[in-house]
Amino acid sequence: MWSNLFSVFIPILLMFCGMGVTVAIAYIWKRKQDLKQRQSPLTQDLMRPPGYSLRLKVNEQSDEVTILFIFMLITPLLLYSLHLSQSYFGQIPESLPRTIIMLVIGLGTITLLGRRLSKVLNERKNNSLGFQGEMFTGEELNQLMLYGCRVFHDIQIDYGNIDHVVVSPSGVFSINTKMRSKAKEGKGKAEVIVDHQNNVLRFSDRSEKIDVDQLETEGRWLSKYLTSSVGMQIPVRPVLALPGWFVKQNNRRGSFSVINPKNSKWFFMNDQVELTSKEILQVAHQLGQLCRDVEPVFRDKK
């Protein structure tokens, strides 16, 4: 009995020993870094860059992909070593049923890991595409600061996050970026028609419902927060950004606007003046409090 248990636990013990050595090395390295009398020179948290939340998700998914790959590689080796260990230490004779059971367990485990890996890879691909879309939109919106606007990114709210916020003399805008892939070929492949009457985006090869509730919820939340913080009514206009698309409107605009963020100064800097320079600074200060929460690396937590 004990020999059978011993033969089962030897491969598992060896695997955990390897993992333990890795964890120990990481812990020792961390302790050495903590003991060094040096740290980051930055004394305050950083502002969130465009797509920061998505970048964190992509990093987490990349870590999971690595772990799944490792487990898919070691599963056959672990089962093979378990099989040999049972034969050598447990004196279990070789047999076809025993070999088949090991193969079934191995194939089943790898199949489950493979399905999970495929799902995570697809999610990472979509999040990477979305991250690049938010990066592009953020880079374009940042150009507005040359004209006196203030731009903020990845603001965390009760319902998720607002991708971008622009504060200009023409008002405050909450921007939600949607990165949508294009067909490689076909007429009008780079064009999207905005049907405000039905709240639908009509691409050349498909149609997609606009999540108006999300746009309006983000705008209402931000308006309520800024109004309470600044002490004056601050309306917020929801905007849907579609980077890389030629946007056409087929009828009157509704409660939100749809734009391509490239060269969008005309949209955010119109002749209508709603905020003075002082009010822009007040609003920007409150938004800065929301965005400045990225802790510097290699610095003791406060």
PDB file of C-alpha atoms in Angstrom:
ATOM      1  CA  MET A   1       0.000   0.000   0.000  1.00  0.00           C
ATOM      2  CA  TRP A   2       2.687   2.465   1.045  1.00  0.00           C
ATOM      3  CA  SER A   3       4.742   1.645  -2.016  1.00  0.00           C
ATOM      4  CA  ASN A   4       1.743   2.409  -4.239  1.00  0.00           C
ATOM      5  CA  LEU A   5       1.184   5.759  -2.541  1.00  0.00           C
ATOM      6  CA  PHE A   6       4.896   6.484  -2.713  1.00  0.00           C
ATOM      7  CA  SER A   7       4.960   5.766  -6.436  1.00  0.00           C
ATOM      8  CA  VAL A   8       2.047   8.149  -7.019  1.00  0.00           C
ATOM      9  CA  PHE A   9       3.432  11.037  -5.002  1.00  0.00           C
ATOM     10  CA  ILE A  10       7.033  10.964  -6.261  1.00  0.00           C
ATOM     11  CA  PRO A  11       6.309  12.669  -9.649  1.00  0.00           C
ATOM     12  CA  ILE A  12       3.954  15.170  -8.022  1.00  0.00           C
ATOM     13  CA  LEU A  13       6.502  15.908  -5.298  1.00  0.00           C
ATOM     14  CA  LEU A  14       9.230  16.483  -7.873  1.00  0.00           C
ATOM     15  CA  MET A  15       6.986  18.892  -9.777  1.00  0.00           C
ATOM     16  CA  PHE A  16       6.195  20.886  -6.638  1.00  0.00           C
ATOM     17  CA  CYS A  17       9.869  20.912  -5.673  1.00  0.00           C
ATOM     18  CA  GLY A  18      10.650  22.609  -8.972  1.00  0.00           C
ATOM     19  CA  MET A  19       7.875  25.114  -8.411  1.00  0.00           C
ATOM     20  CA  GLY A  20       9.086  25.683  -4.848  1.00  0.00           C
ATOM     21  CA  VAL A  21      12.606  26.476  -6.031  1.00  0.00           C
ATOM     22  CA  THR A  22      11.206  29.005  -8.501  1.00  0.00           C
ATOM     23  CA  VAL A  23       9.069  30.674  -5.828  1.00  0.00           C
ATOM     24  CA  ALA A  24      12.016  30.722  -3.414  1.00  0.00           C
ATOM     25  CA  ILE A  25      14.264  32.425  -5.962  1.00  0.00           C
ATOM     26  CA  ALA A  26      11.594  35.054  -6.653  1.00  0.00           C
ATOM     27  CA  TYR A  27      11.088  35.636  -2.918  1.00  0.00           C
ATOM     28  CA  ILE A  28      14.825  36.004  -2.245  1.00  0.00           C
ATOM     29  CA  TRP A  29      15.154  38.457  -5.140  1.00  0.00           C
ATOM     30  CA  LYS A  30      12.225  40.485  -3.776  1.00  0.00           C
ATOM     31  CA  ARG A  31      13.737  40.546  -0.283  1.00  0.00           C
ATOM     32  CA  LYS A  32      17.075  41.734  -1.664  1.00  0.00           C
ATOM     33  CA  GLN A  33      15.339  44.542  -3.545  1.00  0.00           C
ATOM     34  CA  ASP A  34      13.473  45.576  -0.390  1.00  0.00           C
ATOM     35  CA  LEU A  35      16.712  45.691   1.614  1.00  0.00           C
ATOM     36  CA  LYS A  36      18.427  47.977  -0.873  1.00  0.00           C
ATOM     37  CA  GLN A  37      18.357  51.602   0.235  1.00  0.00           C
ATOM     38  CA  ARG A  38      17.151  52.817  -3.130  1.00  0.00           C
ATOM     39  CA  GLN A  39      13.709  53.364  -4.606  1.00  0.00           C
ATOM     40  CA  SER A  40      11.881  55.166  -7.396  1.00  0.00           C
ATOM     41  CA  PRO A  41      12.400  58.951  -7.377  1.00  0.00           C
ATOM     42  CA  LEU A  42       8.707  59.490  -8.151  1.00  0.00           C
ATOM     43  CA  THR A  43       6.811  60.710  -5.100  1.00  0.00           C
ATOM     44  CA  GLN A  44       3.258  60.736  -6.461  1.00  0.00           C
ATOM     45  CA  ASP A  45       1.016  58.379  -8.363  1.00  0.00           C
ATOM     46  CA  LEU A  46       0.938  58.569 -12.154  1.00  0.00           C
ATOM     47  CA  MET A  47      -1.951  59.461 -14.442  1.00  0.00           C
ATOM     48  CA  ARG A  48      -3.661  56.594 -16.213  1.00  0.00           C
ATOM     49  CA  PRO A  49      -2.549  56.368 -19.866  1.00  0.00           C
ATOM     50  CA  PRO A  50      -4.953  55.445 -22.687  1.00  0.00           C
ATOM     51  CA  GLY A  51      -6.143  51.851 -22.496  1.00  0.00           C
ATOM     52  CA  TYR A  52      -4.546  51.201 -19.111  1.00  0.00           C
ATOM     53  CA  SER A  53      -7.308  48.848 -17.894  1.00  0.00           C
ATOM     54  CA  LEU A  54      -7.192  46.834 -21.113  1.00  0.00           C
ATOM     55  CA  ARG A  55      -3.407  46.650 -20.949  1.00  0.00           C
ATOM     56  CA  LEU A  56      -3.659  45.105 -17.484  1.00  0.00           C
ATOM     57  CA  LYS A  57      -6.182  42.572 -18.812  1.00  0.00           C
ATOM     58  CA  VAL A  58      -3.907  41.702 -21.747  1.00  0.00           C
ATOM     59  CA  ASN A  59      -0.980  41.221 -19.356  1.00  0.00           C
ATOM     60  CA  GLU A  60      -3.057  38.940 -17.115  1.00  0.00           C
ATOM     61  CA  GLN A  61      -4.235  36.924 -20.110  1.00  0.00           C
ATOM     62  CA  SER A  62      -0.653  36.635 -21.395  1.00  0.00           C
ATOM     63  CA  ASP A  63       0.361  35.241 -18.006  1.00  0.00           C
ATOM     64  CA  GLU A  64      -2.501  32.742 -18.155  1.00  0.00           C
ATOM     65  CA  VAL A  65      -1.492  31.709 -21.688  1.00  0.00           C
ATOM     66  CA  THR A  66       2.038  31.023 -20.446  1.00  0.00           C
ATOM     67  CA  ILE A  67       0.755  28.959 -17.515  1.00  0.00           C
ATOM     68  CA  LEU A  68      -1.572  26.949 -19.763  1.00  0.00           C
ATOM     69  CA  PHE A  69       1.266  26.257 -22.214  1.00  0.00           C
ATOM     70  CA  ILE A  70       3.457  25.049 -19.347  1.00  0.00           C
ATOM     71  CA  PHE A  71       0.758  22.741 -17.995  1.00  0.00           C
ATOM     72  CA  MET A  72       0.079  21.359 -21.474  1.00  0.00           C
ATOM     73  CA  LEU A  73       3.781  20.584 -21.820  1.00  0.00           C
ATOM     74  CA  ILE A  74       4.272  19.002 -18.405  1.00  0.00           C
ATOM     75  CA  THR A  75       1.035  16.980 -18.324  1.00  0.00           C
ATOM     76  CA  PRO A  76       2.342  14.188 -20.620  1.00  0.00           C
ATOM     77  CA  LEU A  77       5.682  14.138 -18.760  1.00  0.00           C
ATOM     78  CA  LEU A  78       3.936  14.025 -15.385  1.00  0.00           C
ATOM     79  CA  LEU A  79       1.652  11.164 -16.432  1.00  0.00           C
ATOM     80  CA  TYR A  80       4.548   9.274 -18.017  1.00  0.00           C
ATOM     81  CA  SER A  81       6.698   9.641 -14.901  1.00  0.00           C
ATOM     82  CA  LEU A  82       3.707   8.594 -12.773  1.00  0.00           C
ATOM     83  CA  HIS A  83       3.274   5.508 -14.938  1.00  0.00           C
ATOM     84  CA  LEU A  84       6.958   4.565 -14.643  1.00  0.00           C
ATOM     85  CA  SER A  85       7.006   5.309 -10.934  1.00  0.00           C
ATOM     86  CA  GLN A  86       4.062   2.990 -10.325  1.00  0.00           C
ATOM     87  CA  SER A  87       5.793   0.260 -12.313  1.00  0.00           C
ATOM     88  CA  TYR A  88       9.166   0.657 -10.584  1.00  0.00           C
ATOM     89  CA  PHE A  89       8.256   1.536  -6.993  1.00  0.00           C
ATOM     90  CA  GLY A  90       4.752   0.131  -6.808  1.00  0.00           C
ATOM     91  CA  GLN A  91       5.579  -3.062  -8.684  1.00  0.00           C
ATOM     92  CA  ILE A  92       2.393  -2.645 -10.741  1.00  0.00           C
ATOM     93  CA  PRO A  93       2.679  -4.803 -13.855  1.00  0.00           C
ATOM     94  CA  GLU A  94       2.378  -3.268 -17.284  1.00  0.00           C
ATOM     95  CA  SER A  95      -0.979  -3.815 -18.976  1.00  0.00           C
ATOM     96  CA  LEU A  96      -2.922  -2.468 -21.916  1.00  0.00           C
ATOM     97  CA  PRO A  97      -5.888  -1.184 -19.816  1.00  0.00           C
ATOM     98  CA  ARG A  98      -3.492   0.702 -17.528  1.00  0.00           C
ATOM     99  CA  THR A  99      -1.781   2.329 -20.492  1.00  0.00           C
ATOM    100  CA  ILE A 100      -5.128   3.241 -22.068  1.00  0.00           C
ATOM    101  CA  ILE A 101      -6.328   4.838 -18.813  1.00  0.00           C
ATOM    102  CA  MET A 102      -3.197   6.999 -18.683  1.00  0.00           C
ATOM    103  CA  LEU A 103      -3.676   8.012 -22.318  1.00  0.00           C
ATOM    104  CA  VAL A 104      -7.334   8.909 -21.744  1.00  0.00           C
ATOM    105  CA  ILE A 105      -6.457  10.990 -18.679  1.00  0.00           C
ATOM    106  CA  GLY A 106      -3.684  12.735 -20.600  1.00  0.00           C
ATOM    107  CA  LEU A 107      -5.784  13.447 -23.677  1.00  0.00           C
ATOM    108  CA  GLY A 108      -8.715  14.620 -21.550  1.00  0.00           C
ATOM    109  CA  THR A 109      -6.537  16.978 -19.524  1.00  0.00           C
ATOM    110  CA  ILE A 110      -4.815  18.403 -22.598  1.00  0.00           C
ATOM    111  CA  THR A 111      -8.183  18.821 -24.335  1.00  0.00           C
ATOM    112  CA  LEU A 112      -9.579  20.821 -21.415  1.00  0.00           C
ATOM    113  CA  LEU A 113      -6.421  22.925 -21.208  1.00  0.00           C
ATOM    114  CA  GLY A 114      -6.495  23.440 -24.979  1.00  0.00           C
ATOM    115  CA  ARG A 115     -10.104  24.642 -24.931  1.00  0.00           C
ATOM    116  CA  ARG A 116      -9.287  27.088 -22.163  1.00  0.00           C
ATOM    117  CA  LEU A 117      -6.175  28.217 -24.050  1.00  0.00           C
ATOM    118  CA  SER A 118      -8.173  28.833 -27.230  1.00  0.00           C
ATOM    119  CA  LYS A 119     -10.717  30.910 -25.297  1.00  0.00           C
ATOM    120  CA  VAL A 120      -8.046  32.997 -23.568  1.00  0.00           C
ATOM    121  CA  LEU A 121      -6.175  33.569 -26.848  1.00  0.00           C
ATOM    122  CA  ASN A 122      -9.365  34.859 -28.498  1.00  0.00           C
ATOM    123  CA  GLU A 123     -10.098  37.137 -25.539  1.00  0.00           C
ATOM    124  CA  ARG A 124      -6.521  38.428 -25.565  1.00  0.00           C
ATOM    125  CA  LYS A 125      -6.736  39.107 -29.294  1.00  0.00           C
ATOM    126  CA  ASN A 126      -9.935  41.150 -28.843  1.00  0.00           C
ATOM    127  CA  ASN A 127      -8.542  43.016 -25.843  1.00  0.00           C
ATOM    128  CA  SER A 128      -5.286  43.729 -27.700  1.00  0.00           C
ATOM    129  CA  LEU A 129      -7.291  45.144 -30.597  1.00  0.00           C
ATOM    130  CA  GLY A 130      -9.325  47.258 -28.181  1.00  0.00           C
ATOM    131  CA  PHE A 131      -6.160  48.406 -26.416  1.00  0.00           C
ATOM    132  CA  GLN A 132      -4.641  49.610 -29.679  1.00  0.00           C
ATOM    133  CA  GLY A 133      -7.887  51.399 -30.498  1.00  0.00           C
ATOM    134  CA  GLU A 134      -7.844  53.241 -27.180  1.00  0.00           C
ATOM    135  CA  MET A 135      -4.153  54.056 -27.639  1.00  0.00           C
ATOM    136  CA  PHE A 136      -4.826  55.517 -31.086  1.00  0.00           C
ATOM    137  CA  THR A 137      -7.828  57.506 -29.883  1.00  0.00           C
ATOM    138  CA  GLY A 138      -5.890  58.758 -26.869  1.00  0.00           C
ATOM    139  CA  GLU A 139      -2.960  59.878 -29.008  1.00  0.00           C
ATOM    140  CA  GLU A 140      -5.277  61.808 -31.314  1.00  0.00           C
ATOM    141  CA  LEU A 141      -7.199  63.405 -28.445  1.00  0.00           C
ATOM    142  CA  ASN A 142      -3.964  64.412 -26.719  1.00  0.00           C
ATOM    143  CA  GLN A 143      -3.285  66.737 -29.668  1.00  0.00           C
ATOM    144  CA  LEU A 144      -6.199  68.853 -28.435  1.00  0.00           C
ATOM    145  CA  MET A 145      -4.091  69.967 -25.466  1.00  0.00           C
ATOM    146  CA  LEU A 146      -2.157  72.148 -27.922  1.00  0.00           C
ATOM    147  CA  TYR A 147      -5.332  74.244 -28.209  1.00  0.00           C
ATOM    148  CA  GLY A 148      -6.092  74.630 -24.512  1.00  0.00           C
ATOM    149  CA  CYS A 149      -8.123  71.474 -23.933  1.00  0.00           C
ATOM    150  CA  ARG A 150      -7.520  68.985 -21.130  1.00  0.00           C
ATOM    151  CA  VAL A 151      -7.627  65.268 -21.864  1.00  0.00           C
ATOM    152  CA  PHE A 152      -7.901  62.341 -19.438  1.00  0.00           C
ATOM    153  CA  HIS A 153      -7.983  58.594 -19.969  1.00  0.00           C
ATOM    154  CA  ASP A 154      -9.359  55.419 -18.412  1.00  0.00           C
ATOM    155  CA  ILE A 155     -11.410  57.004 -15.652  1.00  0.00           C
ATOM    156  CA  GLN A 156     -12.730  54.393 -13.217  1.00  0.00           C
ATOM    157  CA  ILE A 157     -16.424  54.724 -12.379  1.00  0.00           C
ATOM    158  CA  ASP A 158     -19.054  52.655 -10.577  1.00  0.00           C
ATOM    159  CA  TYR A 159     -20.031  50.898 -13.826  1.00  0.00           C
ATOM    160  CA  GLY A 160     -16.595  50.185 -15.294  1.00  0.00           C
ATOM    161  CA  ASN A 161     -14.516  52.901 -16.886  1.00  0.00           C
ATOM    162  CA  ILE A 162     -14.743  55.873 -19.245  1.00  0.00           C
ATOM    163  CA  ASP A 163     -12.135  55.499 -21.973  1.00  0.00           C
ATOM    164  CA  HIS A 164     -11.428  59.218 -22.468  1.00  0.00           C
ATOM    165  CA  VAL A 165     -12.677  62.608 -21.297  1.00  0.00           C
ATOM    166  CA  VAL A 166     -12.073  65.878 -23.130  1.00  0.00           C
ATOM    167  CA  VAL A 167     -12.562  69.225 -21.394  1.00  0.00           C
ATOM    168  CA  SER A 168     -12.666  72.116 -23.856  1.00  0.00           C
ATOM    169  CA  PRO A 169     -14.193  75.598 -23.992  1.00  0.00           C
ATOM    170  CA  SER A 170     -17.067  73.918 -25.861  1.00  0.00           C
ATOM    171  CA  GLY A 171     -17.868  71.633 -22.918  1.00  0.00           C
ATOM    172  CA  VAL A 172     -17.057  68.242 -21.420  1.00  0.00           C
ATOM    173  CA  PHE A 173     -17.153  65.079 -23.539  1.00  0.00           C
ATOM    174  CA  SER A 174     -17.063  61.441 -22.415  1.00  0.00           C
ATOM    175  CA  ILE A 175     -15.620  59.265 -25.182  1.00  0.00           C
ATOM    176  CA  ASN A 176     -16.155  55.530 -25.513  1.00  0.00           C
ATOM    177  CA  THR A 177     -13.827  53.859 -28.022  1.00  0.00           C
ATOM    178  CA  LYS A 178     -14.970  50.844 -30.016  1.00  0.00           C
ATOM    179  CA  MET A 179     -12.326  49.147 -32.139  1.00  0.00           C
ATOM    180  CA  ARG A 180     -13.971  47.161 -34.912  1.00  0.00           C
ATOM    181  CA  SER A 181     -12.124  45.058 -37.481  1.00  0.00           C
ATOM    182  CA  LYS A 182     -12.599  45.672 -41.212  1.00  0.00           C
ATOM    183  CA  ALA A 183     -13.192  43.339 -44.109  1.00  0.00           C
ATOM    184  CA  LYS A 184     -10.033  42.949 -46.199  1.00  0.00           C
ATOM    185  CA  GLU A 185     -11.924  43.450 -49.461  1.00  0.00           C
ATOM    186  CA  GLY A 186     -15.237  44.795 -50.693  1.00  0.00           C
ATOM    187  CA  LYS A 187     -16.982  48.016 -51.587  1.00  0.00           C
ATOM    188  CA  GLY A 188     -17.234  50.500 -48.745  1.00  0.00           C
ATOM    189  CA  LYS A 189     -15.079  48.319 -46.481  1.00  0.00           C
ATOM    190  CA  ALA A 190     -13.742  51.404 -44.638  1.00  0.00           C
ATOM    191  CA  GLU A 191     -17.130  53.101 -44.268  1.00  0.00           C
ATOM    192  CA  VAL A 192     -19.664  52.944 -41.448  1.00  0.00           C
ATOM    193  CA  ILE A 193     -23.100  54.552 -41.570  1.00  0.00           C
ATOM    194  CA  VAL A 194     -24.580  55.730 -38.275  1.00  0.00           C
ATOM    195  CA  ASP A 195     -28.339  55.174 -38.111  1.00  0.00           C
ATOM    196  CA  HIS A 196     -29.341  57.399 -35.192  1.00  0.00           C
ATOM    197  CA  GLN A 197     -33.026  56.620 -35.623  1.00  0.00           C
ATOM    198  CA  ASN A 198     -32.479  52.916 -34.894  1.00  0.00           C
ATOM    199  CA  ASN A 199     -29.209  53.329 -32.951  1.00  0.00           C
ATOM    200  CA  VAL A 200     -27.339  51.018 -35.306  1.00  0.00           C
ATOM    201  CA  LEU A 201     -23.881  51.057 -36.900  1.00  0.00           C
ATOM    202  CA  ARG A 202     -24.117  49.753 -40.475  1.00  0.00           C
ATOM    203  CA  PHE A 203     -20.823  48.368 -41.741  1.00  0.00           C
ATOM    204  CA  SER A 204     -20.324  47.010 -45.247  1.00  0.00           C
ATOM    205  CA  ASP A 205     -20.638  43.399 -44.091  1.00  0.00           C
ATOM    206  CA  ARG A 206     -22.694  43.613 -40.893  1.00  0.00           C
ATOM    207  CA  SER A 207     -24.760  45.790 -38.565  1.00  0.00           C
ATOM    208  CA  GLU A 208     -24.157  46.385 -34.882  1.00  0.00           C
ATOM    209  CA  LYS A 209     -26.453  47.821 -32.230  1.00  0.00           C
ATOM    210  CA  ILE A 210     -25.083  50.865 -30.421  1.00  0.00           C
ATOM    211  CA  ASP A 211     -25.049  50.506 -26.648  1.00  0.00           C
ATOM    212  CA  VAL A 212     -26.773  53.827 -26.023  1.00  0.00           C
ATOM    213  CA  ASP A 213     -27.418  52.977 -22.369  1.00  0.00           C
ATOM    214  CA  GLN A 214     -23.693  52.636 -21.734  1.00  0.00           C
ATOM    215  CA  LEU A 215     -22.887  55.941 -23.436  1.00  0.00           C
ATOM    216  CA  GLU A 216     -25.611  57.814 -21.579  1.00  0.00           C
ATOM    217  CA  THR A 217     -24.798  56.160 -18.240  1.00  0.00           C
ATOM    218  CA  GLU A 218     -21.160  57.204 -18.506  1.00  0.00           C
ATOM    219  CA  GLY A 219     -22.184  60.747 -19.386  1.00  0.00           C
ATOM    220  CA  ARG A 220     -24.693  60.981 -16.522  1.00  0.00           C
ATOM    221  CA  TRP A 221     -22.257  59.600 -13.968  1.00  0.00           C
ATOM    222  CA  LEU A 222     -19.519  62.010 -14.985  1.00  0.00           C
ATOM    223  CA  SER A 223     -21.911  64.965 -15.078  1.00  0.00           C
ATOM    224  CA  LYS A 224     -23.200  64.144 -11.596  1.00  0.00           C
ATOM    225  CA  TYR A 225     -19.680  63.737 -10.216  1.00  0.00           C
ATOM    226  CA  LEU A 226     -18.346  66.969 -11.723  1.00  0.00           C
ATOM    227  CA  THR A 227     -21.450  68.962 -10.786  1.00  0.00           C
ATOM    228  CA  SER A 228     -21.099  67.832  -7.175  1.00  0.00           C
ATOM    229  CA  SER A 229     -17.337  68.422  -7.076  1.00  0.00           C
ATOM    230  CA  VAL A 230     -17.146  71.768  -8.873  1.00  0.00           C
ATOM    231  CA  GLY A 231     -20.347  73.272  -7.476  1.00  0.00           C
ATOM    232  CA  MET A 232     -21.910  74.185 -10.811  1.00  0.00           C
ATOM    233  CA  GLN A 233     -23.918  72.321 -13.423  1.00  0.00           C
ATOM    234  CA  ILE A 234     -21.532  70.482 -15.771  1.00  0.00           C
ATOM    235  CA  PRO A 235     -23.314  68.749 -18.663  1.00  0.00           C
ATOM    236  CA  VAL A 236     -21.396  65.935 -20.359  1.00  0.00           C
ATOM    237  CA  ARG A 237     -21.893  64.900 -23.985  1.00  0.00           C
ATOM    238  CA  PRO A 238     -21.446  61.190 -24.776  1.00  0.00           C
ATOM    239  CA  VAL A 239     -19.317  60.375 -27.814  1.00  0.00           C
ATOM    240  CA  LEU A 240     -18.633  57.068 -29.555  1.00  0.00           C
ATOM    241  CA  ALA A 241     -15.195  56.927 -31.223  1.00  0.00           C
ATOM    242  CA  LEU A 242     -14.559  54.527 -34.112  1.00  0.00           C
ATOM    243  CA  PRO A 243     -10.838  54.714 -34.965  1.00  0.00           C
ATOM    244  CA  GLY A 244      -9.942  53.858 -38.546  1.00  0.00           C
ATOM    245  CA  TRP A 245     -13.455  54.235 -39.979  1.00  0.00           C
ATOM    246  CA  PHE A 246     -14.988  56.806 -42.302  1.00  0.00           C
ATOM    247  CA  VAL A 247     -18.116  57.803 -40.385  1.00  0.00           C
ATOM    248  CA  LYS A 248     -21.266  58.880 -42.237  1.00  0.00           C
ATOM    249  CA  GLN A 249     -24.462  60.088 -40.569  1.00  0.00           C
ATOM    250  CA  ASN A 250     -27.684  59.151 -42.383  1.00  0.00           C
ATOM    251  CA  ASN A 251     -30.083  61.297 -40.350  1.00  0.00           C
ATOM    252  CA  ARG A 252     -30.282  63.681 -37.411  1.00  0.00           C
ATOM    253  CA  ARG A 253     -28.077  63.132 -34.402  1.00  0.00           C
ATOM    254  CA  GLY A 254     -29.488  61.796 -31.152  1.00  0.00           C
ATOM    255  CA  SER A 255     -28.290  62.043 -27.567  1.00  0.00           C
ATOM    256  CA  PHE A 256     -24.756  61.009 -28.566  1.00  0.00           C
ATOM    257  CA  SER A 257     -22.267  61.620 -31.369  1.00  0.00           C
ATOM    258  CA  VAL A 258     -20.160  59.194 -33.403  1.00  0.00           C
ATOM    259  CA  ILE A 259     -16.773  60.293 -34.740  1.00  0.00           C
ATOM    260  CA  ASN A 260     -13.462  59.098 -36.090  1.00  0.00           C
ATOM    261  CA  PRO A 261     -10.995  60.489 -33.518  1.00  0.00           C
ATOM    262  CA  LYS A 262      -8.390  61.350 -36.142  1.00  0.00           C
ATOM    263  CA  ASN A 263      -8.214  65.121 -36.727  1.00  0.00           C
ATOM    264  CA  SER A 264     -11.251  65.672 -34.499  1.00  0.00           C
ATOM    265  CA  LYS A 265     -10.437  69.241 -33.463  1.00  0.00           C
ATOM    266  CA  TRP A 266     -13.433  70.465 -35.481  1.00  0.00           C
ATOM    267  CA  PHE A 267     -15.749  68.469 -33.201  1.00  0.00           C
ATOM    268  CA  PHE A 268     -14.343  69.409 -29.791  1.00  0.00           C
ATOM    269  CA  MET A 269     -13.357  72.996 -30.622  1.00  0.00           C
ATOM    270  CA  ASN A 270     -16.444  74.629 -32.120  1.00  0.00           C
ATOM    271  CA  ASP A 271     -17.684  78.213 -31.815  1.00  0.00           C
ATOM    272  CA  GLN A 272     -19.907  77.442 -28.834  1.00  0.00           C
ATOM    273  CA  VAL A 273     -18.301  78.506 -25.529  1.00  0.00           C
ATOM    274  CA  GLU A 274     -19.623  76.858 -22.361  1.00  0.00           C
ATOM    275  CA  LEU A 275     -16.604  76.821 -20.028  1.00  0.00           C
ATOM    276  CA  THR A 276     -14.210  79.610 -19.091  1.00  0.00           C
ATOM    277  CA  SER A 277     -10.490  78.982 -18.563  1.00  0.00           C
ATOM    278  CA  LYS A 278     -11.038  78.976 -14.800  1.00  0.00           C
ATOM    279  CA  GLU A 279     -13.883  76.462 -15.049  1.00  0.00           C
ATOM    280  CA  ILE A 280     -11.763  74.229 -17.292  1.00  0.00           C
ATOM    281  CA  LEU A 281      -9.049  74.199 -14.620  1.00  0.00           C
ATOM    282  CA  GLN A 282     -11.600  73.351 -11.920  1.00  0.00           C
ATOM    283  CA  VAL A 283     -13.030  70.454 -13.913  1.00  0.00           C
ATOM    284  CA  ALA A 284      -9.546  69.252 -14.884  1.00  0.00           C
ATOM    285  CA  HIS A 285      -8.465  69.233 -11.247  1.00  0.00           C
ATOM    286  CA  GLN A 286     -11.349  66.941 -10.272  1.00  0.00           C
ATOM    287  CA  LEU A 287     -10.693  64.607 -13.190  1.00  0.00           C
ATOM    288  CA  GLY A 288      -7.017  64.496 -12.279  1.00  0.00           C
ATOM    289  CA  GLN A 289      -7.966  63.167  -8.850  1.00  0.00           C
ATOM    290  CA  LEU A 290      -9.800  60.271 -10.526  1.00  0.00           C
ATOM    291  CA  CYS A 291      -6.999  59.390 -12.940  1.00  0.00           C
ATOM    292  CA  ARG A 292      -3.919  59.690 -10.745  1.00  0.00           C
ATOM    293  CA  ASP A 293      -3.839  56.252  -9.157  1.00  0.00           C
ATOM    294  CA  VAL A 294      -1.007  54.348 -10.878  1.00  0.00           C
ATOM    295  CA  GLU A 295       1.597  53.608  -8.217  1.00  0.00           C
ATOM    296  CA  PRO A 296       5.303  53.944  -9.145  1.00  0.00           C
ATOM    297  CA  VAL A 297       7.245  50.678  -9.224  1.00  0.00           C
ATOM    298  CA  PHE A 298      10.021  49.934  -6.729  1.00  0.00           C
ATOM    299  CA  ARG A 299       8.631  52.277  -4.130  1.00  0.00           C
ATOM    300  CA  ASP A 300       7.282  51.485  -0.676  1.00  0.00           C
ATOM    301  CA  LYS A 301       3.525  51.828  -0.421  1.00  0.00           C
ATOM    302  CA  LYS A 302       2.282  54.737   1.630  1.00  0.00           C
TER     303      LYS A 302
END
